[in-house]
PDB file of C-alpha atoms in Angstrom:
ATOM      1  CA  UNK A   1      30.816 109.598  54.637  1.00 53.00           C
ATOM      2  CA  UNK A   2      30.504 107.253  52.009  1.00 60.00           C
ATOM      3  CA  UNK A   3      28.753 104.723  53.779  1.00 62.00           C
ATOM      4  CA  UNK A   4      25.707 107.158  54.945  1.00 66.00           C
ATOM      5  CA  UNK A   5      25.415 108.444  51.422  1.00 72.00           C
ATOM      6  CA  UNK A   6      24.980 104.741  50.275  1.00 73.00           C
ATOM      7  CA  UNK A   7      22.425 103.825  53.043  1.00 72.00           C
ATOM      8  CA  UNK A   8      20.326 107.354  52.678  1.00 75.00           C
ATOM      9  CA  UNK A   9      19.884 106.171  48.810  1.00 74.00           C
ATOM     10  CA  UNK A  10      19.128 102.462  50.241  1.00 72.00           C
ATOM     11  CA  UNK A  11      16.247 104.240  52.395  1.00 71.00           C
ATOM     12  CA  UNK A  12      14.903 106.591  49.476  1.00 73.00           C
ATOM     13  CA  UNK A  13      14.211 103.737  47.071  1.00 71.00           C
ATOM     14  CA  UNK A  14      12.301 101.665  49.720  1.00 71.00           C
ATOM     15  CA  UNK A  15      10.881 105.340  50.775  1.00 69.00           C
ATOM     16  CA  UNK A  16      11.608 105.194  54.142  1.00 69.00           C
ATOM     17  CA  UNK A  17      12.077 108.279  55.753  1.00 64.00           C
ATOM     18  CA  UNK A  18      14.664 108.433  58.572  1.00 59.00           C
ATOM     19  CA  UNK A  19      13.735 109.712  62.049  1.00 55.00           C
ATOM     20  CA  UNK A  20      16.001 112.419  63.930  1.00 50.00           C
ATOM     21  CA  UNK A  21      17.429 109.480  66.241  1.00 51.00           C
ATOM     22  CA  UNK A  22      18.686 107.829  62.429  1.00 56.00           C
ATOM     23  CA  UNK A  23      20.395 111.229  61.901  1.00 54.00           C
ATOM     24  CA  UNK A  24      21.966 111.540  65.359  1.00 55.00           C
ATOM     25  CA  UNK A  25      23.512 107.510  65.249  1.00 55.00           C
ATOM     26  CA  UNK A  26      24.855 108.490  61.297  1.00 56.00           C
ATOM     27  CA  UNK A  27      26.316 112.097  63.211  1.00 58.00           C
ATOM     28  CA  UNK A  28      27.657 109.722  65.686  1.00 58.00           C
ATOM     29  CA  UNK A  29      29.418 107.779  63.756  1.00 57.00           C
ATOM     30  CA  UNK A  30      30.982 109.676  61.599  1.00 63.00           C
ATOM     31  CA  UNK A  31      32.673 111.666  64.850  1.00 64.00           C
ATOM     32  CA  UNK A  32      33.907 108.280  65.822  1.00 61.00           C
ATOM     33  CA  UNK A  33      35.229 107.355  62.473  1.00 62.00           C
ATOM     34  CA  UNK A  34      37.285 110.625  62.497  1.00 64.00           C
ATOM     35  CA  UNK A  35      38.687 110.204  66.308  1.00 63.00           C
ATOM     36  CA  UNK A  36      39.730 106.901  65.354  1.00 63.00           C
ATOM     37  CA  UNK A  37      41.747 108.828  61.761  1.00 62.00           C
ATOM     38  CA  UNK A  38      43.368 111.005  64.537  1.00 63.00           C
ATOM     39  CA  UNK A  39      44.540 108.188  66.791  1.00 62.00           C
ATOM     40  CA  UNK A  40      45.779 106.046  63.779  1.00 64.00           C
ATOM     41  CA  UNK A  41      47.924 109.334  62.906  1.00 61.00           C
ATOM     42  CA  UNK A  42      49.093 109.799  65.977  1.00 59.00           C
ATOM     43  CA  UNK A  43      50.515 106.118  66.478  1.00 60.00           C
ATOM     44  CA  UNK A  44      51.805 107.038  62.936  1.00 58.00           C
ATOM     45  CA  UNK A  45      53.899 109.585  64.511  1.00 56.00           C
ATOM     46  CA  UNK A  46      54.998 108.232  68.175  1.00 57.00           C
ATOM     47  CA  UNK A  47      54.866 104.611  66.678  1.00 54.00           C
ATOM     48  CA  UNK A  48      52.739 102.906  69.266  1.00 55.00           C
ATOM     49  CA  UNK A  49      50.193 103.401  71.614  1.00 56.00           C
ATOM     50  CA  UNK A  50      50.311 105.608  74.803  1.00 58.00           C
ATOM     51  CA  UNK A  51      51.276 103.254  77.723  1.00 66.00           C
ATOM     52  CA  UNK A  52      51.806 104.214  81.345  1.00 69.00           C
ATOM     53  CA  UNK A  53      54.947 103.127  83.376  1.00 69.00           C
ATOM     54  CA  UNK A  54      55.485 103.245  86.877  1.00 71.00           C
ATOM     55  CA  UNK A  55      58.740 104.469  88.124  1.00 70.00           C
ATOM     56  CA  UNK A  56      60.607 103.079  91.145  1.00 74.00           C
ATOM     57  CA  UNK A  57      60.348 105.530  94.094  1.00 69.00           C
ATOM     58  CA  UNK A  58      63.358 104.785  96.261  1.00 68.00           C
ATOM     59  CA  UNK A  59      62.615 105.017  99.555  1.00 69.00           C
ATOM     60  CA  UNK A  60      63.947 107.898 101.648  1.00 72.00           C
ATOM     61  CA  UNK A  61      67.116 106.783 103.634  1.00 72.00           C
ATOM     62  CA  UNK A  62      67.592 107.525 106.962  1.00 76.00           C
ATOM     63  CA  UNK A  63      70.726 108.365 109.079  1.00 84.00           C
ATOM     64  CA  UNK A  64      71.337 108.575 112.294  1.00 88.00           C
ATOM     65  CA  UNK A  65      74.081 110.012 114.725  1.00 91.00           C
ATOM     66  CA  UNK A  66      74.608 108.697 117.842  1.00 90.00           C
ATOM     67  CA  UNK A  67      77.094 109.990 120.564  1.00 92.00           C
ATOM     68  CA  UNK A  68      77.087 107.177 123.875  1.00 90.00           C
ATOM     69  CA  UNK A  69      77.965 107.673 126.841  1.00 89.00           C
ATOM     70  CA  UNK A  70      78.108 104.083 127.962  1.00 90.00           C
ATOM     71  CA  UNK A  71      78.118 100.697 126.815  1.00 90.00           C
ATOM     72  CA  UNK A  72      74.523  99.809 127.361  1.00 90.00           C
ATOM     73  CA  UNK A  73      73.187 102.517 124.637  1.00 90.00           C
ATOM     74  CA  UNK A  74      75.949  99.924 122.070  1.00 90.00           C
ATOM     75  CA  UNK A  75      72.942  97.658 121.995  1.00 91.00           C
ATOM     76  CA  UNK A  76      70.512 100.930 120.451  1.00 91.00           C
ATOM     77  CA  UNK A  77      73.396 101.600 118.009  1.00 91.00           C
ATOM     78  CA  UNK A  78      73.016  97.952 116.634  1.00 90.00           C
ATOM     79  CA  UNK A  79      68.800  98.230 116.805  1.00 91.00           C
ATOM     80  CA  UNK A  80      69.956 101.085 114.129  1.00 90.00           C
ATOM     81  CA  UNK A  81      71.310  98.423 111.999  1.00 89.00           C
ATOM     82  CA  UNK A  82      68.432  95.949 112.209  1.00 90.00           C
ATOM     83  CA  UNK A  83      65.963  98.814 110.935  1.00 88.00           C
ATOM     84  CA  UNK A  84      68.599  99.006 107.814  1.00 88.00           C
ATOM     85  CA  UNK A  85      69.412 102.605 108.751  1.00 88.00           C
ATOM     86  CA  UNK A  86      73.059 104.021 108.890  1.00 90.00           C
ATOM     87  CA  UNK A  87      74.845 105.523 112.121  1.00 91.00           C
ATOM     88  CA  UNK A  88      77.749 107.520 112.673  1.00 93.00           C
ATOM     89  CA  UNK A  89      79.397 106.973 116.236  1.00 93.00           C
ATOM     90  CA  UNK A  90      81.324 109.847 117.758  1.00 93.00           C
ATOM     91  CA  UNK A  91      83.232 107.831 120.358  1.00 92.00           C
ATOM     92  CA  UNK A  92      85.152 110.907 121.365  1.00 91.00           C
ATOM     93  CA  UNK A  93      83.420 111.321 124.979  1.00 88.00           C
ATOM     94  CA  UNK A  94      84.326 108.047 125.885  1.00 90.00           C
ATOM     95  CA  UNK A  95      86.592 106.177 128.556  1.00 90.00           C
ATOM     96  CA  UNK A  96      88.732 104.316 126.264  1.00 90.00           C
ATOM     97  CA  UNK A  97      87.913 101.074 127.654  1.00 91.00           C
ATOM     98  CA  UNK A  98      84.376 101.716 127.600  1.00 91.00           C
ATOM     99  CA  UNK A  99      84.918 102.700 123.788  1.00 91.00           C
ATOM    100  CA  UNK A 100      86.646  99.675 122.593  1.00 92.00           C
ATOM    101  CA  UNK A 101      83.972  97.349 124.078  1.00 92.00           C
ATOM    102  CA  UNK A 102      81.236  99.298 122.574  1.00 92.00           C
ATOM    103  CA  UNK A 103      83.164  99.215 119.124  1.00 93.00           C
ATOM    104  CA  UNK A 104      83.852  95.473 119.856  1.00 93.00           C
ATOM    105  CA  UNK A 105      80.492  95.021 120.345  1.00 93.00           C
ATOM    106  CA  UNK A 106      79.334  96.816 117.199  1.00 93.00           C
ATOM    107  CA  UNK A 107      81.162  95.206 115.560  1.00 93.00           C
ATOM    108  CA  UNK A 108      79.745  91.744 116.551  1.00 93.00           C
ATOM    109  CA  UNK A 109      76.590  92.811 115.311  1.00 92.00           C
ATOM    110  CA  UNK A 110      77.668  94.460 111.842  1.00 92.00           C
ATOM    111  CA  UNK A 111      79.124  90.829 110.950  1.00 92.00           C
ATOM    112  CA  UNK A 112      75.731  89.079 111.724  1.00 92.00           C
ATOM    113  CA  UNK A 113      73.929  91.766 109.458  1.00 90.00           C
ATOM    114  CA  UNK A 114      76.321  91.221 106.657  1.00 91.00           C
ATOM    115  CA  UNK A 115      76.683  95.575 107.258  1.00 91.00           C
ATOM    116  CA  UNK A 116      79.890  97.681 107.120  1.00 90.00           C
ATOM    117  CA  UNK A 117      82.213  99.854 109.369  1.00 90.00           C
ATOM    118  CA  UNK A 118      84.172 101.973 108.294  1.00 89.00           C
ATOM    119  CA  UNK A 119      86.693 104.485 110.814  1.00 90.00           C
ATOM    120  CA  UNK A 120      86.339 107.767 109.756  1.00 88.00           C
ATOM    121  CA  UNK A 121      88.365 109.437 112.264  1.00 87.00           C
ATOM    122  CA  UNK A 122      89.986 108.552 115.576  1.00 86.00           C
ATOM    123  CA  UNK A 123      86.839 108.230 117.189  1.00 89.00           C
ATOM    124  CA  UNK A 124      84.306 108.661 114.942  1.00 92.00           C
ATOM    125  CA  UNK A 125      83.041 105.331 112.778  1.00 93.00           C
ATOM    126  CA  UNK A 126      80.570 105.191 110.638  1.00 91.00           C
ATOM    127  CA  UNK A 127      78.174 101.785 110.717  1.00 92.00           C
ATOM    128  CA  UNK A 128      75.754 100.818 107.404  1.00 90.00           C
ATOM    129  CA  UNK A 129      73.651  98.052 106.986  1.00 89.00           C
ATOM    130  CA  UNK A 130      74.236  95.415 104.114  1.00 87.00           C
ATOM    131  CA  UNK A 131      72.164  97.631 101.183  1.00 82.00           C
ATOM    132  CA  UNK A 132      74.828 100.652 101.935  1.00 80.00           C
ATOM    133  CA  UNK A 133      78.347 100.586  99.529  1.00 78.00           C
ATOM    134  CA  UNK A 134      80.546 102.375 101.277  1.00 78.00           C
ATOM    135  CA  UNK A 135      83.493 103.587  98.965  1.00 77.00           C
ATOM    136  CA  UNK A 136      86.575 105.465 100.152  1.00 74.00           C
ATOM    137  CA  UNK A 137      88.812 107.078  97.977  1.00 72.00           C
ATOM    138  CA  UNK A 138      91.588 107.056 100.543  1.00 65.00           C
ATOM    139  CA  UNK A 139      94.063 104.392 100.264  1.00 59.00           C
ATOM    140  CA  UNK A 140      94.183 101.890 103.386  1.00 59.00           C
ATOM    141  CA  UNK A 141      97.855 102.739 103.849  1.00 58.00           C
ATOM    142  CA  UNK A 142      97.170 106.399 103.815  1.00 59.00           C
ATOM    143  CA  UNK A 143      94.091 105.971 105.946  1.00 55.00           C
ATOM    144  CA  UNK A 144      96.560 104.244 108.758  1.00 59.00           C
ATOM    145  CA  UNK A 145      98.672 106.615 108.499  1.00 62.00           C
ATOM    146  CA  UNK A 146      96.961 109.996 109.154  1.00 58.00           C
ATOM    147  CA  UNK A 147      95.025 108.278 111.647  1.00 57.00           C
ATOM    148  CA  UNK A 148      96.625 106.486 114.888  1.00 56.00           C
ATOM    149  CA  UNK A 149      94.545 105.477 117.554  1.00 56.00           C
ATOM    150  CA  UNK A 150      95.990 103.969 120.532  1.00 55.00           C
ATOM    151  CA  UNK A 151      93.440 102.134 121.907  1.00 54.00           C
ATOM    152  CA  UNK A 152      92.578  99.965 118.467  1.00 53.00           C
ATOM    153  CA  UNK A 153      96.359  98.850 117.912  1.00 50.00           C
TER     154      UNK A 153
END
């Protein structure tokens, strides 16, 4: 470069020679100067330097299905809910009586979790925990409607 060619005059009118180690720095250099022209033109082009982001990972969600037989395993269905994971309950095998105190007592504990229930058939509800939306493009009226159940009158 320019600069070298200035300094190797500098060191022929003192008559210095320059050792091997002299050339290899001036090499050096000169490699450096021309990465650095290549970075400057490539922030030309992109406009600013590379910089890493992270990207949110959501983590995976878990659902669970659950089919009781009594009203004790109501108190596993609401465990479900603590751990923030979703649960459909198929209520269908069920004494009536023994599946309106288990839905009673779901319920009970989707209030104090701030979660959601939602009936998705006659028997079958499906319970989320506060982070869920649940959305349901049915209407309410059409949703009473199509689906009667006697027991939760």
């Amino acid at each position: 470069m320019a600069g070298s060619n200035l300094m190797n005059k500098v060191w022929n009118f003192f008559g210095i020679e320059q050792d091997e180690d002299d050339e290899e720095i001036e090499n050096y250099d000169e490699e450096y100067e021309q990465e650095e022209g290549e970075e400057e033109e490539e922030r030309k082009l992109f406009g600013r330097k590379n910089k890493v982001v992270n990207m949110p990972q959501t983590n995976q969600v878990k659902m669970v299905i659950s089919q009781p037989t009594n009203f004790e395993q109501s108190e596993e269905i609401c465990q479900y809910l603590k751990e923030r994971k979703a649960c459909i309950v198929n209520l269908e095998y069920v004494n009536k009586d023994v599946a309106r105190r288990v839905v009673d007592f779901i319920s009970g504990g989707v209030y104090a979790l701030n979660g959601h229930i939602q009936k998705i058939s006659n028997s079958i509800f499906l319970i989320a925990p506060a982070n869920y939306d649940i959305s349901n493009e049915m209407g309410r009226d059409e949703v009473k409607s199509k689906l009667s159940v006697s027991w939760l009158k």
